[in-house]
Amino acid sequence: MSSDVRFTDFKSDKQPTWCPGCGDFGTMNGMMKALAETGNDPDNTFVVAGIGCSGKIGTYMHSYALHGVHGRALPVGQGVKMSRPDIEVMVAGGDGDGYSIGAGHFVHAVRRNVDMSYVVMDNRIYGLTKGQASPTSRSDFETSTTPEGPKQPPVNPLALALASGASFIAQSFASDALRHQEIVQEAIEHDGFGFVNVFSPCVTFNDVDTYDYFRDNLVDLQEDEDHDPTDYEAAKEVILDSDKEYQGVMYQDDESVPYHEQHGVTENMSEIPDGAPEDAMDLVREFY
Amino acid sequence: MAEDLNWAVGGEAGDGIDSTGKIFAQALSRAGRHVFTSKDFASRIRGGYTAYKIRTSVDDIQSVVDRLDILVALTQRTIDENLDELHEGSAVIYDGERSWEAEIPDEITAVDVPLKSLAEDAGGAIMRNVVALGAACEIANFDVEYLDESLEKRFGGKGSKIVENNKEAARLGQEYVQENYDLDHLGYSLETTDNDYVLLNGNEAIGMGAIAAGCRFYAGYPITPATSIMEYLTGRIEEYGGHVVQAEDELSAINMALGGARAGARSMTATSGAGIDLMTETFGLVATSETPLVITDVQRSGPSTGMPTKQEQGDLNMALYGGHGEVPRFVVAPTTITECFWKTIEAFNLAEKYQTPVFLISDLAMSVTEQTFPPEAFDMDDVEIDRGKLVDDDTVDQWLDSQGRFRAHAATEDGVSPRAIPGTTDGAHMSTGLEHDELGRRTEETDVRVQQVDKRNRKVETAKEEEGWEYREFGNPDSENLILSWGSNEGALVEALEYLEEDDVDLRVISVPYIFPRPDLTDEIEAAEEVIVVECNATGQFADLIEHDALTRVKRINKYTGIRFKADELAEQITEKLSAEVPA
């Protein structure tokens, strides 16, 4: 790891195929900057992505990376981190990837509290399949598969995380570049599972949750001096407030114990002896 | 085979049947006798019929038979379930003080022992099974002191008082039979030897093989009968710097294991039945991203939830063809418990050498059967580890393109690419389930598509040339009767040979531990007059492969009752098949 890593080192030479104006550009830039700012370099970083527009991120970034199957990026990321505590792991996903097909994995990744970060590009729509309702779409949001709206309340990912025992819950806005980067940085630096839901507008299929909408409605918790992220009740209030959209760190449990400490998982498991371990015959003797 | 003793304990799940059987099996093993166990259990936690059977001999034994000499019956159902296997010389130990009236046929010796009250005399009713073990020792003329060591092993952790009470319980059982019965006419006498054997089952052998092979990361989800692999690794793999994680489901388990493997750790997941279906989603990703991963499937009776606690070899087609699209894979199927150990090690080597998923397919019969072996059968000095084309900081340079990018999927001549794990300087690269170029980047270019598909398939061709895809052979190599088998049927077949020899029928038995790639058996099949394929499934999945390879019809012996083949039963069926017509 070198101290002169620039965020552009995390950039690949592949040009993104995201639509012009897509929120994912800003989201990704913030992720790369946050990784560089926290002292990581591409050779010690592993980025996992799922499927969808968000899933393309591994292609546009440069690091060790895996682009997996739909909804299963979190398990891959946890497997990397559990076997390689020395590697920085970041998982990127979308709202469909993370809160629909991968919702079960989300709940369990949160409660395991593996020391990694999870950045979800939430555009409240399925973009790559051309505009169907996502789990975070509003109940009256009209789409090709829900002409009268989904008629069911959207998932509140922050509440889901809180209920699952999250130790770090944050939200950011792709267009507010500096704040987004700061928040992702905090997630990386958090000693445990750092979850960031990012408002990452889809300019092609979502004409409701637009840049303008977020600009007009976003409340930054940093400007609310009363908000103490270590206060669970205060976090709950903000997270369950359906009248406003917030950005910032909602909740952080400074005393949470990350997975590797709970389970004593500290070894780099990639290094093994040339043959069986020295005392391996003990394993056989156990069966006497 | 006169030295044999066939013993069983049966009752309801929750009666401690399993531990009772294990204690006796260990005592026999400590006495230098060979042991082969089988279990009959139901998919419930308490209640229902469950039994633990032991066959023991001073000679090597590899199968169960339809015969019971001593039965410890804790319920009437235990007697009813085993009536067919009891014979004139059998003894049934039961507790006449209990509420049920044991109905035991006249020709069978009923040995009524007040198990519960003797156990209470020794310190607690819970030890009634140990009283029965003492009684069984007396009937079998087997020194009760051999039980002491296994009681110490079993209860040592609970303090010396418990151990002493159990020893006392065994002696009370022994004395009761001594004083109240004269059973010398049954003629049982268990010879002992100085041999030190180890006693273990197939799942334990797989777990032990995994650790020996350097597996450090295991992710799984509990499912019968694969769970005991995870249970074995838990608490042991940590001693070697590894970790076991119980995932939230099989989808997560295989993806976690995939993550571990991509991070450079030798990784494994194991499952059974429905679990392997769930994992199939990720299977193609493992193959396309060229990730070395061992996926163990301990087959049980299917489809759907089928009979979760019963034997079957029905997943072969799934292992061969499962998953959408076409992906190279290896399918390795151990044929014995020692092979479970060695083939697990080989599976890890194959996975890393060829950067390919390896299906290690075992079956329920092997996974729950405990068998004795000389410890040298698992000689750790013979374990070899081959990590394949793993590059490091010094060797990564030769695999960088002109712009310094790592060619993780370089289309080499042998189809195997260099592998850089996280932390390797300049090795950073992406992998994906999308079709990709040499750098791992998505592509739909026709030339690159063909190049990468061919490259991945070439690994199989390379492996076919470089690895020894051998088979195991028994019986008379010149016999015109050829029997082909895979998986756990081998033991029963080897013993069936002995039965058939008595009837002057000779056989050549070939047991195949590799399903894909597999040995070419064309010459062997052509040399034989009769070819019979033996397997525990209804449709003959392995027989289909053989017919496809050799372009000839074969006879089939299929068993799908949920119970493994028995040696005597197989001998009978083979005789019948040999005289039958070849199917059209």
XYZ file of N, CA, C and O in Angstrom, chain B residues 271-353:
332
model
N -23.465 -29.814 0.669
C -24.907 -29.807 0.842
C -25.474 -31.123 0.345
O -24.746 -32.073 0.065
N -26.776 -31.157 0.238
C -27.451 -32.372 -0.151
C -28.796 -31.984 -0.742
O -29.283 -30.887 -0.519
N -29.387 -32.888 -1.477
C -30.763 -32.732 -1.946
C -31.078 -31.350 -2.482
O -30.396 -30.839 -3.371
N -32.101 -30.739 -1.893
C -32.566 -29.440 -2.379
C -31.464 -28.385 -2.354
O -31.467 -27.450 -3.150
N -30.529 -28.526 -1.453
C -29.469 -27.532 -1.320
C -28.624 -27.413 -2.573
O -28.210 -26.320 -2.962
N -28.400 -28.535 -3.225
C -27.545 -28.493 -4.413
C -28.295 -27.787 -5.553
O -27.693 -27.106 -6.378
N -29.619 -27.918 -5.554
C -30.409 -27.181 -6.552
C -30.219 -25.680 -6.361
O -30.023 -24.934 -7.320
N -30.313 -25.229 -5.129
C -30.167 -23.793 -4.856
C -28.783 -23.304 -5.261
O -28.625 -22.215 -5.786
N -27.802 -24.118 -5.031
C -26.432 -23.716 -5.351
C -26.177 -23.661 -6.852
O -25.216 -23.034 -7.296
N -27.035 -24.336 -7.596
C -26.823 -24.409 -9.042
C -26.823 -23.027 -9.681
O -26.140 -22.791 -10.658
N -27.557 -22.082 -9.090
C -27.575 -20.724 -9.643
C -26.152 -20.178 -9.755
O -25.791 -19.563 -10.760
N -25.382 -20.392 -8.730
C -24.038 -19.812 -8.687
C -23.007 -20.705 -9.373
O -21.889 -20.292 -9.640
N -23.405 -21.946 -9.656
C -22.455 -22.890 -10.214
C -21.785 -22.368 -11.492
O -20.567 -22.442 -11.661
N -22.608 -21.823 -12.384
C -22.065 -21.304 -13.639
C -21.105 -20.149 -13.420
O -20.116 -19.994 -14.147
N -21.389 -19.349 -12.399
C -20.499 -18.233 -12.077
C -19.140 -18.753 -11.619
O -18.096 -18.235 -12.006
N -19.175 -19.791 -10.786
C -17.924 -20.377 -10.299
C -17.101 -20.855 -11.491
O -15.902 -20.596 -11.588
N -17.775 -21.511 -12.422
C -17.072 -22.071 -13.575
C -16.577 -20.973 -14.520
O -15.437 -21.006 -14.977
N -17.430 -19.999 -14.798
C -17.079 -18.966 -15.771
C -16.037 -18.003 -15.228
O -15.185 -17.513 -15.959
N -16.111 -17.736 -13.926
C -15.098 -16.854 -13.339
C -13.819 -17.644 -13.058
O -12.845 -17.090 -12.578
N -13.857 -18.938 -13.351
C -12.698 -19.831 -13.182
C -12.192 -19.821 -11.746
O -11.014 -19.608 -11.481
N -13.125 -20.044 -10.845
C -12.815 -20.046 -9.424
C -12.633 -21.481 -8.928
O -13.491 -22.324 -9.174
N -11.536 -21.760 -8.240
C -11.337 -23.117 -7.718
C -12.207 -23.358 -6.494
O -11.981 -22.767 -5.445
N -13.227 -24.172 -6.630
C -14.129 -24.386 -5.498
C -14.541 -25.848 -5.446
O -14.864 -26.451 -6.472
N -14.541 -26.400 -4.241
C -15.007 -27.772 -4.050
C -16.440 -27.724 -3.519
O -16.711 -27.115 -2.485
N -17.344 -28.331 -4.271
C -18.756 -28.369 -3.887
C -19.106 -29.829 -3.607
O -19.094 -30.662 -4.509
N -19.374 -30.121 -2.349
C -19.674 -31.502 -1.982
C -21.183 -31.715 -1.938
O -21.916 -30.916 -1.365
N -21.621 -32.787 -2.568
C -23.033 -33.160 -2.522
C -23.122 -34.557 -1.906
O -22.682 -35.519 -2.510
N -23.646 -34.610 -0.693
C -23.876 -35.911 -0.074
C -25.293 -36.314 -0.480
O -26.270 -35.804 0.051
N -25.370 -37.217 -1.444
C -26.677 -37.534 -2.015
C -27.598 -38.230 -1.020
O -27.169 -39.077 -0.259
N -28.843 -37.830 -1.063
C -29.876 -38.497 -0.295
C -31.026 -38.772 -1.240
O -30.973 -38.399 -2.415
N -32.050 -39.406 -0.738
C -33.137 -39.805 -1.610
C -33.988 -38.607 -2.028
O -34.486 -37.869 -1.184
N -34.133 -38.406 -3.321
C -34.930 -37.309 -3.856
C -36.004 -37.864 -4.739
O -36.234 -39.074 -4.705
N -36.674 -37.052 -5.570
C -36.494 -35.605 -5.738
C -37.234 -34.822 -4.650
O -37.802 -35.423 -3.751
N -37.239 -33.496 -4.823
C -37.819 -32.602 -3.820
C -37.285 -33.005 -2.451
O -36.122 -33.297 -2.331
N -38.134 -33.053 -1.436
C -37.590 -33.448 -0.137
C -37.487 -34.964 -0.012
O -36.881 -35.464 0.929
N -38.057 -35.700 -0.947
C -37.835 -37.147 -1.046
C -37.875 -37.882 0.278
O -38.824 -37.772 1.034
N -36.810 -38.611 0.548
C -36.650 -39.274 1.843
C -35.310 -38.816 2.404
O -34.269 -39.412 2.119
N -35.336 -37.742 3.182
C -34.083 -37.079 3.571
C -33.116 -37.954 4.348
O -31.921 -37.675 4.366
N -33.589 -38.983 5.010
C -32.673 -39.785 5.813
C -32.374 -41.121 5.146
O -31.925 -42.056 5.800
N -32.651 -41.206 3.844
C -32.453 -42.481 3.157
C -31.448 -42.367 2.007
O -31.232 -41.296 1.449
N -30.910 -43.530 1.660
C -29.840 -43.618 0.671
C -30.351 -43.463 -0.769
O -31.428 -43.967 -1.110
N -29.575 -42.807 -1.613
C -29.820 -42.810 -3.053
C -28.580 -42.260 -3.765
O -27.792 -41.551 -3.173
N -28.448 -42.641 -5.011
C -27.393 -42.081 -5.858
C -28.077 -41.459 -7.066
O -27.866 -41.893 -8.190
N -28.896 -40.470 -6.793
C -29.756 -39.931 -7.842
C -29.313 -38.580 -8.389
O -29.976 -38.022 -9.259
N -28.193 -38.050 -7.884
C -27.801 -36.687 -8.278
C -26.702 -36.663 -9.328
O -26.119 -35.616 -9.596
N -26.403 -37.805 -9.896
C -25.292 -37.836 -10.836
C -25.549 -36.935 -12.044
O -24.672 -36.165 -12.461
N -26.754 -37.004 -12.565
C -27.065 -36.149 -13.715
C -26.993 -34.668 -13.349
O -26.543 -33.844 -14.147
N -27.423 -34.356 -12.150
C -27.336 -32.973 -11.696
C -25.879 -32.510 -11.677
O -25.550 -31.421 -12.139
N -25.000 -33.346 -11.139
C -23.591 -32.954 -11.062
C -22.986 -32.807 -12.459
O -22.189 -31.922 -12.714
N -23.426 -33.677 -13.359
C -22.873 -33.649 -14.718
C -23.432 -32.518 -15.567
O -22.725 -31.910 -16.355
N -24.738 -32.295 -15.392
C -25.409 -31.384 -16.331
C -26.037 -30.159 -15.666
O -26.592 -29.306 -16.349
N -26.036 -30.086 -14.342
C -26.722 -28.990 -13.648
C -26.213 -27.627 -14.053
O -25.028 -27.450 -14.296
N -27.123 -26.670 -14.103
C -26.740 -25.301 -14.448
C -27.074 -24.976 -15.876
O -27.073 -25.853 -16.742
N -27.390 -23.693 -16.127
C -27.703 -23.314 -17.500
C -26.422 -23.055 -18.295
O -25.395 -22.733 -17.725
N -26.541 -23.226 -19.571
C -25.356 -23.069 -20.415
C -24.451 -24.274 -20.267
O -24.815 -25.284 -19.662
N -23.289 -24.149 -20.875
C -22.351 -25.278 -20.852
C -21.107 -24.881 -20.078
O -20.447 -23.924 -20.451
N -20.838 -25.599 -19.029
C -19.661 -25.253 -18.241
C -18.820 -26.478 -17.918
O -19.339 -27.514 -17.553
N -17.500 -26.309 -18.007
C -16.628 -27.401 -17.625
C -16.645 -27.585 -16.121
O -16.789 -26.632 -15.374
N -16.530 -28.818 -15.705
C -16.519 -29.147 -14.283
C -15.861 -30.496 -14.122
O -15.750 -31.249 -15.072
N -15.466 -30.794 -12.921
C -15.008 -32.143 -12.621
C -16.015 -32.761 -11.664
O -16.562 -32.067 -10.810
N -16.251 -34.044 -11.835
C -17.133 -34.754 -10.916
C -16.373 -35.956 -10.374
O -16.015 -36.867 -11.119
N -16.091 -35.893 -9.086
C -15.318 -36.947 -8.431
C -16.224 -37.621 -7.409
O -16.894 -36.949 -6.634
N -16.266 -38.940 -7.422
C -17.174 -39.659 -6.528
C -16.431 -40.745 -5.760
O -16.170 -41.814 -6.296
N -16.079 -40.479 -4.509
C -15.371 -41.483 -3.717
C -16.178 -42.776 -3.601
O -17.410 -42.738 -3.596
N -15.467 -43.893 -3.513
C -16.154 -45.184 -3.471
C -16.084 -45.860 -2.107
O -16.760 -46.848 -1.881
N -15.221 -45.355 -1.236
C -15.113 -45.912 0.121
C -14.858 -44.757 1.080
O -14.628 -43.625 0.650
N -14.838 -45.072 2.362
C -14.601 -44.019 3.354
C -13.163 -43.494 3.266
O -12.939 -42.288 3.373
N -12.193 -44.361 3.022
C -10.828 -43.845 2.845
C -10.749 -42.994 1.578
O -10.072 -41.974 1.548
N -11.484 -43.411 0.562
C -11.502 -42.610 -0.675
C -12.145 -41.237 -0.422
O -11.815 -40.268 -1.095
N -13.100 -41.184 0.515
C -13.688 -39.881 0.863
C -12.574 -38.929 1.284
O -12.576 -37.752 0.930
N -11.620 -39.442 2.028
C -10.482 -38.637 2.477
C -9.588 -38.255 1.295
O -9.334 -37.076 1.043
N -9.126 -39.263 0.548
C -8.138 -38.990 -0.508
C -8.730 -38.214 -1.682
O -8.085 -37.371 -2.286
N -9.972 -38.506 -2.013
C -10.567 -37.795 -3.147
C -10.899 -36.338 -2.787
O -10.964 -35.476 -3.665
N -11.129 -36.088 -1.512
C -11.335 -34.692 -1.096
C -10.053 -33.898 -1.341
O -10.084 -32.784 -1.869
N -8.938 -34.489 -0.959
C -7.646 -33.822 -1.187
C -7.429 -33.615 -2.690
O -7.058 -32.533 -3.142
N -7.725 -34.650 -3.455
C -7.563 -34.544 -4.906
C -8.499 -33.475 -5.478
O -8.121 -32.727 -6.383
N -9.695 -33.398 -4.924
C -10.655 -32.396 -5.417
C -10.097 -30.985 -5.261
O -10.223 -30.145 -6.157
N -9.459 -30.718 -4.131
C -8.878 -29.378 -3.927
C -7.746 -29.123 -4.912
O -7.602 -28.020 -5.441
N -6.938 -30.137 -5.150
C -5.841 -29.964 -6.105
C -6.368 -29.734 -7.509
O -5.895 -28.852 -8.227
N -7.361 -30.530 -7.897
C -7.939 -30.365 -9.240
C -8.543 -28.969 -9.376
O -8.368 -28.291 -10.399
N -9.250 -28.542 -8.337
C -9.922 -27.233 -8.395
C -8.899 -26.128 -8.643
O -9.108 -25.247 -9.477
N -7.769 -26.172 -7.917
C -6.801 -25.091 -8.070
C -5.940 -25.242 -9.323
O -5.574 -24.252 -9.955
N -5.608 -26.478 -9.665
C -4.790 -26.667 -10.868
C -5.526 -26.219 -12.125
O -4.937 -25.709 -13.059
